[in-house]
C-alpha positions as semicolon CSV with decimal commas, in nm:
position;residue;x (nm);y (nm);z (nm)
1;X;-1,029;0,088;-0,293
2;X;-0,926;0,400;-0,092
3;X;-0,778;0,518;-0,375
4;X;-1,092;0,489;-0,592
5;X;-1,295;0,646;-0,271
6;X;-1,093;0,948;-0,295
7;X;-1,163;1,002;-0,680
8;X;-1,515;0,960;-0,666
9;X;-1,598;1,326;-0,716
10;X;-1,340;1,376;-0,986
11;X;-1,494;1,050;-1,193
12;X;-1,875;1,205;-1,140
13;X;-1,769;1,606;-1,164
14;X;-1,547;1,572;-1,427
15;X;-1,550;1,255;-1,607
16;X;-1,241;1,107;-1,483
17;X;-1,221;0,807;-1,632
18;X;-1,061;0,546;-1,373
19;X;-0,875;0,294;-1,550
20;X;-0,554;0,301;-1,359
21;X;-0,856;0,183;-1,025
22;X;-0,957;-0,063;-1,283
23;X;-0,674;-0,211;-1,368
24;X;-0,523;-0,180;-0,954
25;X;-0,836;-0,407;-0,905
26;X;-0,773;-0,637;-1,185
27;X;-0,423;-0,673;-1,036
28;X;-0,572;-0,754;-0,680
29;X;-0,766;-1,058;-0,858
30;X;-1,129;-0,897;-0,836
31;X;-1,182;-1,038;-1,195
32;X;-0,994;-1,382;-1,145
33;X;-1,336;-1,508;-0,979
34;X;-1,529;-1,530;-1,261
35;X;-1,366;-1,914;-1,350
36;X;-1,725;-2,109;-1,475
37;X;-2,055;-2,030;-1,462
38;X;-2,178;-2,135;-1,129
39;X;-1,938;-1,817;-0,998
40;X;-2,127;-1,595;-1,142
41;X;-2,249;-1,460;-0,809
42;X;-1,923;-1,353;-0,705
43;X;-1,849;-1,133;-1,000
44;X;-2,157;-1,009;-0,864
45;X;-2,075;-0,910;-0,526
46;X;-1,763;-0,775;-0,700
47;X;-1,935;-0,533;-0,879
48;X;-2,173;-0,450;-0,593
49;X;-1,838;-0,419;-0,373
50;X;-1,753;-0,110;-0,622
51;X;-2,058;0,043;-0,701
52;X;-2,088;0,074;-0,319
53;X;-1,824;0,322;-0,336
54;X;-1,864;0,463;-0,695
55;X;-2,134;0,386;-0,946
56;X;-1,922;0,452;-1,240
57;X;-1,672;0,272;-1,167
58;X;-1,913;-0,026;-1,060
59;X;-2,083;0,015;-1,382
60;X;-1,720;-0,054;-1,604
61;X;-1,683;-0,331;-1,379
62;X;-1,999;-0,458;-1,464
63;X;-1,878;-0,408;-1,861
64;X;-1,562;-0,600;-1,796
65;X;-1,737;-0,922;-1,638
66;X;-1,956;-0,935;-1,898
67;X;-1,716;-0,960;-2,198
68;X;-1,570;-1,221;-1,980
69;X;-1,891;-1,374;-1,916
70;X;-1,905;-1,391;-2,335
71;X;-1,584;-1,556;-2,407
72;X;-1,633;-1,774;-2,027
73;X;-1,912;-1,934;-2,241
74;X;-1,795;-1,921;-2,566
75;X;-1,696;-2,313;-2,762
76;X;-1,391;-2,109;-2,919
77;X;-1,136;-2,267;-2,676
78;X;-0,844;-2,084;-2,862
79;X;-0,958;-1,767;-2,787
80;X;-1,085;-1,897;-2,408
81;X;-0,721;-1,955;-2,324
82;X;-0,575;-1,626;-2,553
83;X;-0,800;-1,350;-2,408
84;X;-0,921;-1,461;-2,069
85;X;-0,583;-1,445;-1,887
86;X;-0,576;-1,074;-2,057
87;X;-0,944;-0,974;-1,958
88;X;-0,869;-1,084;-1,580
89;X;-0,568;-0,929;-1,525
90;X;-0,678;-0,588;-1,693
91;X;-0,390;-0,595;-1,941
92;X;-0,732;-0,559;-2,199
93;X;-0,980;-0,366;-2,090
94;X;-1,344;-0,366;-2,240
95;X;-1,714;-0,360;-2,304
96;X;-2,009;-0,566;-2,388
97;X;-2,174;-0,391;-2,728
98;X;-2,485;-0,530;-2,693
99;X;-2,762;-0,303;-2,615
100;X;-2,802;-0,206;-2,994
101;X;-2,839;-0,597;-3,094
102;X;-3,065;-0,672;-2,771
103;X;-3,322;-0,401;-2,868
104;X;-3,288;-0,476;-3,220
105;X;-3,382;-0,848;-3,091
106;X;-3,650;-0,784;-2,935
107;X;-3,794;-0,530;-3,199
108;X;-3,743;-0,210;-3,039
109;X;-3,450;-0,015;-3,321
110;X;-3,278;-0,256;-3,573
111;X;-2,902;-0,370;-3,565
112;X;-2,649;-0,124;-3,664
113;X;-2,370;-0,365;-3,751
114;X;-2,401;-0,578;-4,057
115;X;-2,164;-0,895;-4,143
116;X;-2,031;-1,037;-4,465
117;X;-1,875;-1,401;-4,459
118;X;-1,560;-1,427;-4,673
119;X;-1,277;-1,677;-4,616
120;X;-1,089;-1,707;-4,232
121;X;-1,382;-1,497;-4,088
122;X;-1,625;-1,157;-4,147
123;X;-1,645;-0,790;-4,265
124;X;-1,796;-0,612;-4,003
125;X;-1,952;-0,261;-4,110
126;X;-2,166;0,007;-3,908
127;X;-2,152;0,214;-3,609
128;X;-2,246;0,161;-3,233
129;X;-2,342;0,498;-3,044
130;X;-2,295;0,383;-2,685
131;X;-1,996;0,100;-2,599
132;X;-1,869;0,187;-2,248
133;X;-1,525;0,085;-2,071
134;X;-1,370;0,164;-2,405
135;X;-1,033;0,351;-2,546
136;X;-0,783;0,221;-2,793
137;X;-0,609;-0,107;-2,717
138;X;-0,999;-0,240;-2,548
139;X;-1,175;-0,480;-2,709
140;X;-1,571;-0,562;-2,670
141;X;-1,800;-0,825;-2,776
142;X;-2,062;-0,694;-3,063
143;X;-2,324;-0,872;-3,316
144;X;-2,341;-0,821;-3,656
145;X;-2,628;-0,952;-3,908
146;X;-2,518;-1,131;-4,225
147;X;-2,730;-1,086;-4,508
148;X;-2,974;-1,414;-4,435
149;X;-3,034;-1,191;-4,096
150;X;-2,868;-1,452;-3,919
151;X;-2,652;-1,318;-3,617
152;X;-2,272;-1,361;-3,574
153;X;-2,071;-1,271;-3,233
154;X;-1,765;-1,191;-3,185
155;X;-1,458;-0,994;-2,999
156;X;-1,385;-0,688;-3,208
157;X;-1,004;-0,488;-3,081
158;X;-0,991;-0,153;-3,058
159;X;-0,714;-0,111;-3,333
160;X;-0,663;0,126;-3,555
161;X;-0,895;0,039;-3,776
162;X;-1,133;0,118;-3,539
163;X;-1,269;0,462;-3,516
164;X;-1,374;0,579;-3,150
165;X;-1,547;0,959;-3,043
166;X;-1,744;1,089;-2,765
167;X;-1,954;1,386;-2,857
168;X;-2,221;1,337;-2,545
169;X;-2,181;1,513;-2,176
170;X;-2,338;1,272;-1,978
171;X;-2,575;1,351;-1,635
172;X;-2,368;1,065;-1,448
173;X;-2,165;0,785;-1,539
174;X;-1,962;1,016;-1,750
175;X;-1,631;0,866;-1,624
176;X;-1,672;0,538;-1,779
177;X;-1,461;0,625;-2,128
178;X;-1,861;0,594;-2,341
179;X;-1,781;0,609;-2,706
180;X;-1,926;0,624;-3,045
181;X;-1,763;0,286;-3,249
182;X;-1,756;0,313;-3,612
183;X;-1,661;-0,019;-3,770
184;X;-1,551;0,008;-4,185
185;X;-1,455;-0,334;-4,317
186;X;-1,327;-0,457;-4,010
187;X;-1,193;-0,843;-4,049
188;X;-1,391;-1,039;-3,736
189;X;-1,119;-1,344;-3,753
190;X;-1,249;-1,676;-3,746
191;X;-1,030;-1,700;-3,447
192;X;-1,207;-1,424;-3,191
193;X;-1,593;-1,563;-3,334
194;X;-1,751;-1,591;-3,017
195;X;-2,090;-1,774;-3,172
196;X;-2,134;-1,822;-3,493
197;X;-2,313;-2,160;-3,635
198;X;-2,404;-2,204;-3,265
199;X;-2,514;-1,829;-3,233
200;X;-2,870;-1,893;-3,097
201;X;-2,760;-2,179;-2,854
202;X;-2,494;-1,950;-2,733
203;X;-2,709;-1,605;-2,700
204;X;-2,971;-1,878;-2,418
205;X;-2,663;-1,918;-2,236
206;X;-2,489;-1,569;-2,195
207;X;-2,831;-1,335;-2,192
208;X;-2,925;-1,412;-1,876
209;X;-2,589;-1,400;-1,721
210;X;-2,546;-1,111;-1,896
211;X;-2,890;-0,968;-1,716
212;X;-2,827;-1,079;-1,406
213;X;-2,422;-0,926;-1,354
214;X;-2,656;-0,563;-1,343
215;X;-2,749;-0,656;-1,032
216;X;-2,422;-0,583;-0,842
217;X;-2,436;-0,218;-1,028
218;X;-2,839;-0,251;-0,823
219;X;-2,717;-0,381;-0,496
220;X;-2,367;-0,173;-0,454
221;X;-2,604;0,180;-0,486
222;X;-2,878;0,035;-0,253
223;X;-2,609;-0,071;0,024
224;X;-2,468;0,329;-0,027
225;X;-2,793;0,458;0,037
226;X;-2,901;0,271;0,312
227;X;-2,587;0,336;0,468
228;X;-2,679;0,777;0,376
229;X;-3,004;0,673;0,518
230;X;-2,860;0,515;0,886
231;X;-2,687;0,812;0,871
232;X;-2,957;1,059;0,872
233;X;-3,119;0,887;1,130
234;X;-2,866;1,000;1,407
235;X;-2,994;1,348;1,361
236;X;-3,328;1,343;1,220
237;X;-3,501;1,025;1,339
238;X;-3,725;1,259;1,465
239;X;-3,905;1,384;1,138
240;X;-3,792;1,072;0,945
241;X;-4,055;0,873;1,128
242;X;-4,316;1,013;0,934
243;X;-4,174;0,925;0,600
244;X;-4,389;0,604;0,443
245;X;-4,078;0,362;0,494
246;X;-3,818;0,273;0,734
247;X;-3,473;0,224;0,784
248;X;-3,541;-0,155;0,796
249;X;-3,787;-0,201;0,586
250;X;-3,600;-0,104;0,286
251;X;-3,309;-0,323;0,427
252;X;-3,561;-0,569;0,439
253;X;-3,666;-0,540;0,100
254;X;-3,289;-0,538;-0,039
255;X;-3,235;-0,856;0,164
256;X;-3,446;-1,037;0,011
257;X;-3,380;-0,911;-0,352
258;X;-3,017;-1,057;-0,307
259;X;-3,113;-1,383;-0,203
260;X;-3,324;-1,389;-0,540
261;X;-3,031;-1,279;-0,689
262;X;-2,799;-1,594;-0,553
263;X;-3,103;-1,809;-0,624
264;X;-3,120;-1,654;-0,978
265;X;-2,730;-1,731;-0,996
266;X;-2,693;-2,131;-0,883
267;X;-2,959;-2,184;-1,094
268;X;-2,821;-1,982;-1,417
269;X;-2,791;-2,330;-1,637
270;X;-3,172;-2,389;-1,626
271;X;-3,315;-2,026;-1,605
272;X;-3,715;-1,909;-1,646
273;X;-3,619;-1,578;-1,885
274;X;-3,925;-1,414;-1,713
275;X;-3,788;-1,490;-1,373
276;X;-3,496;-1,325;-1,488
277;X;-3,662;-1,003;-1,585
278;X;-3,883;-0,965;-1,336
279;X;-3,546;-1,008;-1,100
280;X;-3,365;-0,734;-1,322
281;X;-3,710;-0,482;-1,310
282;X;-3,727;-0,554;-0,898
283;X;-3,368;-0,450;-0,922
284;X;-3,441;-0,097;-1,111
285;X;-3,762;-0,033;-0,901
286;X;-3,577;-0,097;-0,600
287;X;-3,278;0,116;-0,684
288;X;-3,498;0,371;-0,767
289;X;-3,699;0,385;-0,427
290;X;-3,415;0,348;-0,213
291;X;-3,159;0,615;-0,380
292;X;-3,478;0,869;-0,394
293;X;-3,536;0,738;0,016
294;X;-3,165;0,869;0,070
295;X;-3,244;1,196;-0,037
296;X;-3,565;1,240;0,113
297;X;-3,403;1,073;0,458
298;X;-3,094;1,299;0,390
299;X;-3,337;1,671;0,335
300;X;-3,173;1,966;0,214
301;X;-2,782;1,832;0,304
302;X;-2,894;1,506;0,057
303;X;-2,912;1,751;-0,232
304;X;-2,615;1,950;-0,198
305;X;-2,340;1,936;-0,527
306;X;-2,130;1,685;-0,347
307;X;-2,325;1,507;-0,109
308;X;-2,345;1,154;-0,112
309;X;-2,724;1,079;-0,150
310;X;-2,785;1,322;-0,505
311;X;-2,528;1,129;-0,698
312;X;-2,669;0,801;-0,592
313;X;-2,997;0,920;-0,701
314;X;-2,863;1,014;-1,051
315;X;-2,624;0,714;-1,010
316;X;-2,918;0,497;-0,982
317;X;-3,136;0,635;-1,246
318;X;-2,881;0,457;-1,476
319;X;-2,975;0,128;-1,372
320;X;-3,332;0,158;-1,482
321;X;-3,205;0,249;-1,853
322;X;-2,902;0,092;-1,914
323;X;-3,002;-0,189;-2,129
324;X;-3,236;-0,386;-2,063
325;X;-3,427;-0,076;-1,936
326;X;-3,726;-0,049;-1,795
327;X;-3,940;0,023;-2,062
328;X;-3,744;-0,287;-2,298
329;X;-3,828;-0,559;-1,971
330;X;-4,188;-0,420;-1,972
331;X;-4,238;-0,472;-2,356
332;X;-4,031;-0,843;-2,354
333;X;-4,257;-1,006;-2,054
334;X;-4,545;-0,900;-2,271
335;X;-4,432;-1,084;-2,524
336;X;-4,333;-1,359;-2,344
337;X;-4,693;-1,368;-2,202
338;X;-4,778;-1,386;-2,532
339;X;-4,616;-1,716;-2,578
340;X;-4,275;-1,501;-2,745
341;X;-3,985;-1,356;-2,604
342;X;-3,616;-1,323;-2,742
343;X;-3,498;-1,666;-2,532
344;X;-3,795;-1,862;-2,643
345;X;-3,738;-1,771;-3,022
346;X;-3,403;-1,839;-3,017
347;X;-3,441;-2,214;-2,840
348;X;-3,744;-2,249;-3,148
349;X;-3,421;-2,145;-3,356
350;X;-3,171;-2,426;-3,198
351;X;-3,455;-2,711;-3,342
């Protein structure tokens, strides 16, 4: 970790993609603790553990867990024992794919990737702008629509079939090798199917798994900037006073977010989806007032090129757009209030 500490301005200045850190980590067992579902808070506090010293970084680790989180919970046993042994040790690195699908779910831009069954598996077609954690030899877990509109999941490697380019300069996060993957009759193998006949049982299971891993991005950028904000307070206690929080009341606050996390977490096999999201929006409004409280706590020396407190701000405004953003939570506890949502459909799909 010192060695990722000391890169943290090359990853954020220049897009230093750490994958070398990534796989140090994945050698040191950080991954290895994601064995069933109930550990699904550790992975968490492993993510939070790097995000607390670089958000980047944190956020590939977030992309890692959850394509282990996919094939954790998948029935395809063959590929269980195959790839997990390869996904926790970093020998494969990878991403999750599914911020297309999940908006296309829940009505927001349709699904880029279409499927066509043939025998031993599926012809994948289409292109994904955003897959993160990504270069040749990765692998990531995508969904593709058959012609019934009936989802398929699956593992798709980074071969050379597969065509991978980066034409976007990103504010932040643009260390965490963010690619454009364009998929032209790529055979999906029977054999790396993640959900197929089962696709809607299996999509209850991982989603809010999958929502809730974000949180350790959350909690690794709010323990940074309280930590810039206990800092400024050895100098400038004096003017901070009159700012409209404290010190310890946004500790408080993050406190008790993390104990709705763990609560969230041992009970992840029965969850309430809009428990879930309102969880994951607390997250991104909390990360939002506490990295914009480090600045404002920090004053001019907060908003210098390489101080601390600015790239946790931009750092942070990640976490209230990466999927599911903001705006996507906002629009899918309306229609859950409306008696739909994407979990509730899909457990009307399993009868």
């Amino acid at each position: 970790m010192q060695t990722l500490q000391k890169l943290v301005q090359k990853i954020d200045k220049e897009g230093y993609y750490p994958k070398e850190q990534i796989k140090a980590l994945a050698n040191d067992g950080i991954f290895a603790v994601l064995e069933q579902r109930s550990d699904l808070f550790k992975a968490i506090e492993n993510i939070s553990k790097i995000s607390n010293i670089c958000g980047t970084t944190g956020f590939c680790m977030w992309c890692q867990f959850a394509l282990i989180w996919y094939v954790l919970n998948s029935k395809n046993l063959e590929l269980k024992t195959r790839l997990l042994p390869k996904l926790k040790s970093g020998e494969i690195l990878g991403g999750t794919a599914l911020s297309n699908p999940m908006k296309s779910f829940a009505g927001i831009e349709k699904n880029h990737l279409k499927a066509k069954r043939i025998d031993g598996g599926y012809i994948i077609n289409g292109t994904l702008p955003w897959v993160s954690n990504i270069e040749q030899g990765s692998a990531f877990g995508a969904i593709a629509l058959l012609p019934d509109e009936k989802p398929v999941m699956g593992v798709i490697f980074c071969d050379e079939s597969v065509k991978l380019s980066s034409h976007i300069k990103y504010a932040t996060l643009e260390g965490s090798a963010t690619k454009t993957i364009a998929l032209k009759d790529y055979f999906l193998k029977d054999s790396d199917v993640l959900g197929g006949d089962d696709i809607y049982e299996y999509l209850v299971k991982i989603t809010p798994g999958f929502i809730l891993l974000q949180a350790g991005i959350a909690a690794g950028i709010i323990n940074q900037s309280l930590e810039c904000i206990q800092k400024s307070q050895l100098t400038h206690a004096h003017i901070n006073e009159f700012l409209p929080y404290s010190y310890d009341s946004l500790k408080s606050e993050f406190i008790n977010l993390l104990e709705r996390v763990k609560d969230a977490c041992n009970n992840i096999d029965n969850p309430n989806p809009k428990s879930i999201l309102t969880l994951r929006l607390d997250a991104s409004l909390l990360t939002q007032k506490i990295t914009a409280a480090a600045v404002l706590f920090s004053g001019t020396m907060g908003y210098l090129a390489d101080a601390k407190p600015q790239r946790l701000q931009r750092e942070g405004n990640f976490v209230l757009i990466v999927t599911p953003s903001i705006k996507h939570i906002l629009k899918e506890l309306k229609s859950i209030e409306n008696g739909g949502g994407c979990i509730n459909k899909w457990k009307k799909e399993i009868l």
